[in-house]
XYZ file of N, CA and C in Angstrom:
474
model
N 150.309 116.185 124.104
C 149.741 115.835 122.822
C 148.819 114.639 123.003
N 147.619 114.807 122.540
C 146.691 113.682 122.642
C 146.572 113.023 121.273
N 146.659 111.728 121.300
C 146.538 110.979 120.060
C 145.097 110.530 119.895
N 144.624 110.640 118.677
C 143.287 110.125 118.386
C 143.417 108.643 118.083
N 142.628 107.876 118.777
C 142.665 106.437 118.567
C 141.768 106.104 117.367
N 142.344 105.458 116.388
C 141.565 105.055 115.217
C 140.694 103.874 115.586
N 139.487 103.849 115.040
C 138.636 102.701 115.338
C 139.242 101.439 114.724
N 139.169 100.372 115.481
C 139.742 99.122 114.996
C 138.853 98.527 113.907
N 139.394 97.601 113.201
C 138.646 96.913 112.151
C 137.452 96.192 112.769
N 137.657 95.622 113.940
C 136.576 94.910 114.615
C 135.448 95.865 115.006
N 135.794 97.076 115.467
C 134.769 98.070 115.803
C 133.977 98.482 114.566
N 134.688 98.675 113.464
C 134.012 99.020 112.214
C 133.084 97.915 111.744
N 133.539 96.669 111.877
C 132.720 95.526 111.479
C 131.482 95.427 112.364
N 131.653 95.669 113.663
C 130.526 95.612 114.585
C 129.509 96.710 114.233
N 129.994 97.905 113.925
C 129.105 99.003 113.541
C 128.355 98.664 112.256
N 129.045 98.024 111.325
C 128.430 97.608 110.069
C 127.302 96.603 110.323
N 127.551 95.644 111.191
C 126.553 94.619 111.481
C 125.351 95.169 112.235
N 125.558 96.215 113.002
C 124.474 96.756 113.807
C 123.578 97.713 113.023
N 123.930 98.016 111.818
C 123.066 98.857 110.995
C 121.750 98.132 110.765
N 120.692 98.873 110.688
C 119.376 98.274 110.490
C 119.225 97.599 109.151
N 119.801 98.172 108.102
C 119.593 97.604 106.783
C 120.299 96.267 106.609
N 121.365 96.008 107.339
C 122.044 94.715 107.247
C 121.168 93.638 107.864
N 120.559 93.936 108.983
C 119.657 92.982 109.621
C 118.442 92.736 108.733
N 117.893 93.789 108.159
C 116.752 93.637 107.252
C 117.115 92.761 106.063
N 118.299 92.964 105.522
C 118.741 92.167 104.393
C 118.888 90.703 104.782
N 119.430 90.437 105.954
C 119.582 89.057 106.412
C 118.223 88.380 106.567
N 117.265 89.097 107.128
C 115.913 88.548 107.268
C 115.310 88.275 105.893
N 115.512 89.191 104.960
C 114.973 89.010 103.607
C 115.568 87.788 102.927
N 116.853 87.558 103.109
C 117.495 86.391 102.492
C 116.936 85.102 103.076
N 116.759 85.059 104.389
C 116.230 83.848 105.032
C 114.794 83.590 104.580
N 113.973 84.629 104.566
C 112.587 84.467 104.124
C 112.545 84.101 102.642
N 113.416 84.699 101.844
C 113.472 84.368 100.426
C 113.847 82.917 100.187
N 114.780 82.406 100.967
C 115.168 81.003 100.821
C 114.009 80.084 101.176
N 113.282 80.414 102.243
C 112.127 79.602 102.615
C 111.025 79.729 101.565
N 110.868 80.925 101.026
C 109.838 81.160 100.021
C 110.135 80.411 98.722
N 111.412 80.193 98.429
C 111.803 79.454 97.229
C 111.221 78.049 97.251
N 111.202 77.420 98.416
C 110.625 76.084 98.520
C 109.145 76.095 98.164
N 108.427 77.119 98.592
C 107.004 77.218 98.274
C 106.810 77.369 96.770
N 107.588 78.247 96.163
C 107.444 78.477 94.722
C 107.796 77.217 93.937
N 108.867 76.546 94.329
C 109.243 75.308 93.634
C 108.144 74.265 93.756
N 107.497 74.187 94.906
C 106.392 73.241 95.090
C 105.213 73.593 94.186
N 104.915 74.882 94.067
C 103.819 75.303 93.186
C 104.142 74.951 91.739
N 105.381 75.188 91.331
C 105.762 74.881 89.949
C 105.672 73.372 89.700
N 106.216 72.580 90.614
C 106.216 71.127 90.419
C 104.831 70.526 90.603
N 104.046 71.080 91.527
C 102.750 70.486 91.822
C 101.593 71.013 91.004
N 101.700 72.235 90.479
C 100.581 72.833 89.752
C 100.951 73.140 88.295
N 102.025 73.876 88.094
C 102.377 74.331 86.748
C 102.810 73.167 85.869
N 103.722 72.344 86.369
C 104.197 71.224 85.556
C 103.067 70.276 85.152
N 102.133 69.909 86.035
C 101.022 69.070 85.583
C 100.133 69.749 84.541
N 99.946 71.085 84.678
C 99.167 71.788 83.654
C 99.865 71.738 82.303
N 101.189 71.943 82.323
C 101.953 71.828 81.084
C 101.946 70.370 80.624
N 101.955 69.439 81.582
C 101.941 68.020 81.264
C 100.659 67.570 80.596
N 99.594 68.362 80.728
C 98.340 68.019 80.060
C 98.499 68.054 78.546
N 99.448 68.850 78.055
C 99.683 68.915 76.611
C 101.001 68.261 76.227
N 101.754 67.812 77.205
C 103.042 67.191 76.920
C 103.450 66.334 78.096
N 104.666 66.493 78.527
C 105.164 65.747 79.670
C 105.119 66.612 80.931
N 105.035 65.968 82.098
C 104.980 66.717 83.356
C 106.326 67.306 83.734
N 107.383 66.744 83.264
C 108.721 67.207 83.600
C 109.202 68.157 82.508
N 109.264 69.435 82.828
C 109.692 70.413 81.824
C 111.146 70.212 81.411
N 111.939 69.606 82.295
C 113.350 69.393 81.976
C 113.534 68.448 80.801
N 112.523 67.664 80.460
C 112.674 66.716 79.361
C 112.493 67.374 77.990
N 112.009 68.617 77.956
C 111.871 69.308 76.680
C 113.248 69.773 76.208
N 113.618 69.355 75.030
C 114.912 69.739 74.481
C 114.857 69.638 72.967
N 115.831 70.225 72.330
C 115.936 70.177 70.882
C 117.375 69.870 70.504
N 117.523 69.041 69.486
C 118.849 68.697 68.990
C 119.204 69.682 67.883
N 120.260 70.466 68.114
C 120.661 71.470 67.148
C 121.570 70.859 66.089
N 122.531 70.117 66.570
C 123.477 69.497 65.652
C 123.436 68.007 65.925
N 122.881 67.258 65.019
C 122.644 65.834 65.255
C 123.670 64.949 64.603
N 123.573 63.720 64.832
C 122.546 63.071 65.651
C 122.886 63.181 67.132
N 121.847 63.373 67.931
C 122.021 63.491 69.374
C 121.776 62.123 70.003
N 122.741 61.680 70.752
C 122.620 60.385 71.425
C 122.788 60.590 72.921
N 121.890 59.960 73.668
C 121.884 60.096 75.116
C 122.360 58.791 75.738
N 123.286 58.898 76.688
C 123.803 57.711 77.375
C 122.822 57.311 78.479
N 123.054 56.169 79.080
C 122.174 55.645 80.117
C 122.143 56.548 81.349
N 123.232 57.240 81.626
C 123.277 58.119 82.802
C 122.645 59.489 82.562
N 122.139 59.766 81.364
C 121.452 61.014 81.064
C 122.303 62.059 80.373
N 123.593 61.789 80.193
C 124.452 62.739 79.496
C 124.380 62.496 77.998
N 124.638 63.547 77.256
C 124.612 63.435 75.801
C 126.021 63.113 75.316
N 126.130 62.048 74.536
C 127.440 61.609 74.065
C 127.801 62.231 72.733
N 126.806 62.585 71.941
C 127.090 63.228 70.656
C 125.977 64.211 70.335
N 126.287 65.172 69.487
C 125.319 66.188 69.107
C 125.305 67.353 70.086
N 124.559 68.370 69.702
C 124.420 69.555 70.544
C 122.942 69.705 70.901
N 122.670 69.618 72.214
C 121.293 69.701 72.693
C 121.044 71.053 73.359
N 119.878 71.597 73.097
C 119.427 72.798 73.800
C 118.310 72.347 74.725
N 118.534 72.498 76.019
C 117.572 72.068 77.032
C 116.646 73.229 77.381
N 115.757 73.583 76.473
C 114.909 74.744 76.652
C 113.808 74.500 77.689
N 113.526 73.272 78.005
C 112.520 72.963 79.026
C 112.949 73.423 80.404
N 114.227 73.239 80.734
C 114.702 73.687 82.041
C 114.704 75.210 82.121
N 114.972 75.889 81.008
C 114.908 77.352 80.976
C 113.464 77.809 81.166
N 112.530 77.100 80.533
C 111.112 77.429 80.687
C 110.670 77.244 82.138
N 111.101 76.164 82.773
C 110.761 75.924 84.176
C 111.321 77.001 85.081
N 112.570 77.386 84.859
C 113.187 78.436 85.675
C 112.491 79.774 85.452
N 112.098 80.050 84.217
C 111.390 81.298 83.903
C 110.030 81.330 84.599
N 109.319 80.205 84.554
C 108.030 80.138 85.244
C 108.202 80.331 86.750
N 109.227 79.740 87.319
C 109.496 79.915 88.753
C 109.756 81.380 89.067
N 110.538 82.042 88.229
C 110.839 83.457 88.444
C 109.581 84.312 88.355
N 108.760 84.084 87.329
C 107.546 84.884 87.138
C 106.584 84.673 88.301
N 106.443 83.427 88.740
C 105.548 83.156 89.868
C 106.081 83.818 91.133
N 107.373 83.700 91.370
C 107.981 84.329 92.548
C 107.774 85.836 92.508
N 108.053 86.447 91.363
C 107.898 87.897 91.242
C 106.444 88.314 91.456
N 105.499 87.550 90.902
C 104.079 87.887 91.054
C 103.646 87.776 92.507
N 104.052 86.709 93.174
C 103.658 86.528 94.572
C 104.276 87.611 95.443
N 105.544 87.906 95.238
C 106.197 88.953 96.028
C 105.511 90.301 95.791
N 105.175 90.597 94.537
C 104.547 91.879 94.236
C 103.152 91.972 94.847
N 102.312 90.944 94.559
C 100.918 91.032 94.974
C 100.704 90.767 96.462
N 101.581 90.006 97.094
C 101.388 89.710 98.509
C 102.248 90.557 99.440
N 103.286 91.190 98.920
C 104.170 91.966 99.789
C 104.287 93.424 99.364
N 104.686 93.671 98.128
C 104.975 95.037 97.688
C 103.704 95.881 97.577
N 102.694 95.368 96.891
C 101.468 96.135 96.680
C 100.753 96.461 97.994
N 100.523 95.480 98.883
C 99.888 95.849 100.157
C 100.723 96.826 100.983
N 102.039 96.665 100.987
C 102.882 97.571 101.766
C 102.839 98.981 101.187
N 102.853 99.117 99.869
C 102.794 100.461 99.280
C 101.439 101.114 99.553
N 100.357 100.328 99.530
C 99.041 100.890 99.859
C 98.993 101.317 101.321
N 99.558 100.504 102.191
C 99.596 100.838 103.615
C 100.389 102.128 103.847
N 101.564 102.224 103.220
C 102.385 103.417 103.384
C 101.694 104.651 102.810
N 100.965 104.492 101.697
C 100.236 105.621 101.116
C 99.131 106.086 102.069
N 98.426 105.120 102.698
C 97.396 105.494 103.667
C 97.998 106.213 104.869
N 99.133 105.732 105.352
C 99.797 106.373 106.482
C 100.215 107.798 106.124
N 100.754 107.972 104.928
C 101.172 109.303 104.486
C 99.970 110.233 104.344
N 98.849 109.718 103.824
C 97.638 110.531 103.689
C 97.115 110.945 105.063
N 97.160 110.010 106.017
C 96.724 110.351 107.376
C 97.625 111.415 107.986
N 98.930 111.272 107.766
C 99.875 112.245 108.307
C 99.631 113.616 107.701
N 99.429 113.661 106.382
C 99.178 114.948 105.723
C 97.862 115.546 106.181
N 96.843 114.712 106.358
C 95.547 115.217 106.830
C 95.685 115.780 108.230
N 96.460 115.105 109.067
C 96.672 115.584 110.434
C 97.428 116.908 110.425
N 98.451 117.014 109.570
C 99.197 118.271 109.456
C 98.296 119.379 108.939
N 97.453 119.055 107.945
C 96.543 120.052 107.380
C 95.569 120.555 108.421
N 95.019 119.665 109.236
C 94.105 120.056 110.310
C 94.823 120.918 111.324
N 96.048 120.547 111.660
C 96.837 121.320 112.618
C 97.098 122.721 112.079
N 97.415 122.840 110.809
C 97.677 124.146 110.212
C 96.407 124.988 110.194
N 95.266 124.379 109.901
C 94.007 125.122 109.880
C 93.693 125.644 111.275
N 93.914 124.811 112.274
C 93.673 125.242 113.648
C 94.596 126.394 114.001
N 95.867 126.285 113.612
C 96.804 127.359 113.924
C 96.405 128.643 113.223
N 96.011 128.559 111.970
C 95.599 129.747 111.239
C 94.349 130.337 111.874
N 93.406 129.521 112.252
C 92.183 130.002 112.886
C 92.509 130.681 114.204
N 93.369 130.080 115.013
C 93.754 130.700 116.282
C 94.449 132.034 116.038
N 95.287 132.072 115.006
C 95.975 133.306 114.674
C 94.974 134.380 114.270
N 93.985 134.002 113.498
C 92.967 134.972 113.083
C 92.185 135.481 114.288
N 91.852 134.611 115.226
C 91.128 135.016 116.434
C 91.974 135.984 117.252
N 93.249 135.675 117.399
C 94.136 136.559 118.154
C 94.258 137.925 117.476
N 94.305 137.942 116.153
C 94.364 139.228 115.442
C 93.091 140.033 115.676
N 91.953 139.337 115.654
C 90.689 140.031 115.893
C 90.649 140.601 117.317
N 91.126 139.826 118.288
C 91.167 140.311 119.673
C 92.068 141.533 119.773
N 93.241 141.462 119.130
C 94.165 142.594 119.153
C 93.524 143.826 118.525
N 92.892 143.644 117.383
C 92.256 144.773 116.708
C 91.140 145.368 117.570
N 90.386 144.520 118.244
C 89.303 144.990 119.114
C 89.863 145.778 120.300
N 90.972 145.252 120.898
C 91.601 145.965 122.019
C 92.149 147.317 121.569
N 92.753 147.336 120.405
C 93.284 148.598 119.876
C 92.136 149.569 119.626
N 91.061 149.052 119.110
C 89.906 149.924 118.846
C 89.335 150.470 120.152
N 89.281 149.618 121.188
C 88.754 150.081 122.485
C 89.663 151.128 123.110
N 90.973 150.905 123.025
C 91.909 151.876 123.577
C 91.834 153.206 122.831
N 91.705 153.093 121.539
C 91.632 154.302 120.721
C 90.397 155.104 121.019
N 89.290 154.427 121.207
C 88.036 155.145 121.486
C 88.030 155.646 122.937
N 88.709 154.983 123.838
C 88.781 155.390 125.241
C 89.649 156.626 125.412
N 90.655 156.826 124.623
C 91.536 157.985 124.738
C 90.864 159.259 124.239
N 90.006 159.145 123.277
C 89.352 160.307 122.710
C 88.260 160.845 123.611
N 87.757 160.034 124.539
C 86.680 160.502 125.429
C 87.275 161.267 126.594
N 86.531 162.297 127.118
C 87.051 163.114 128.225
C 87.047 162.434 129.535
């Protein structure tokens, strides 16, 4: 009796790590983390000053007191009242929109155009190959028909 050895947990984990999509995901996370610094710099260096032209440069300072009176302590915490810090939400939203736009226009759109061109080239190559095959097939049929015609006419002669 032969026993089948079950794969160990470590073997399964190793197989999981060696999959291509896990490595791709790890690379994407690392690049995304580095890209976050770029986006944050753009927001702090470009967007916030543009918003600051009509208000303050720090979006985090925009807030509204819902239930007053709102009192702020020296350390920046609110001791009374209910504050809605909508400026920080606006800053995070702008960061997200900028990140999404950059990822789309610099990564997704060019890659989809590249893949579409590759697919068109592949289809064109297949189409040319099929036309050649059909043409060769037609030539072979004509040769066969000609040979049959020659044999047929040769048998009827004395």
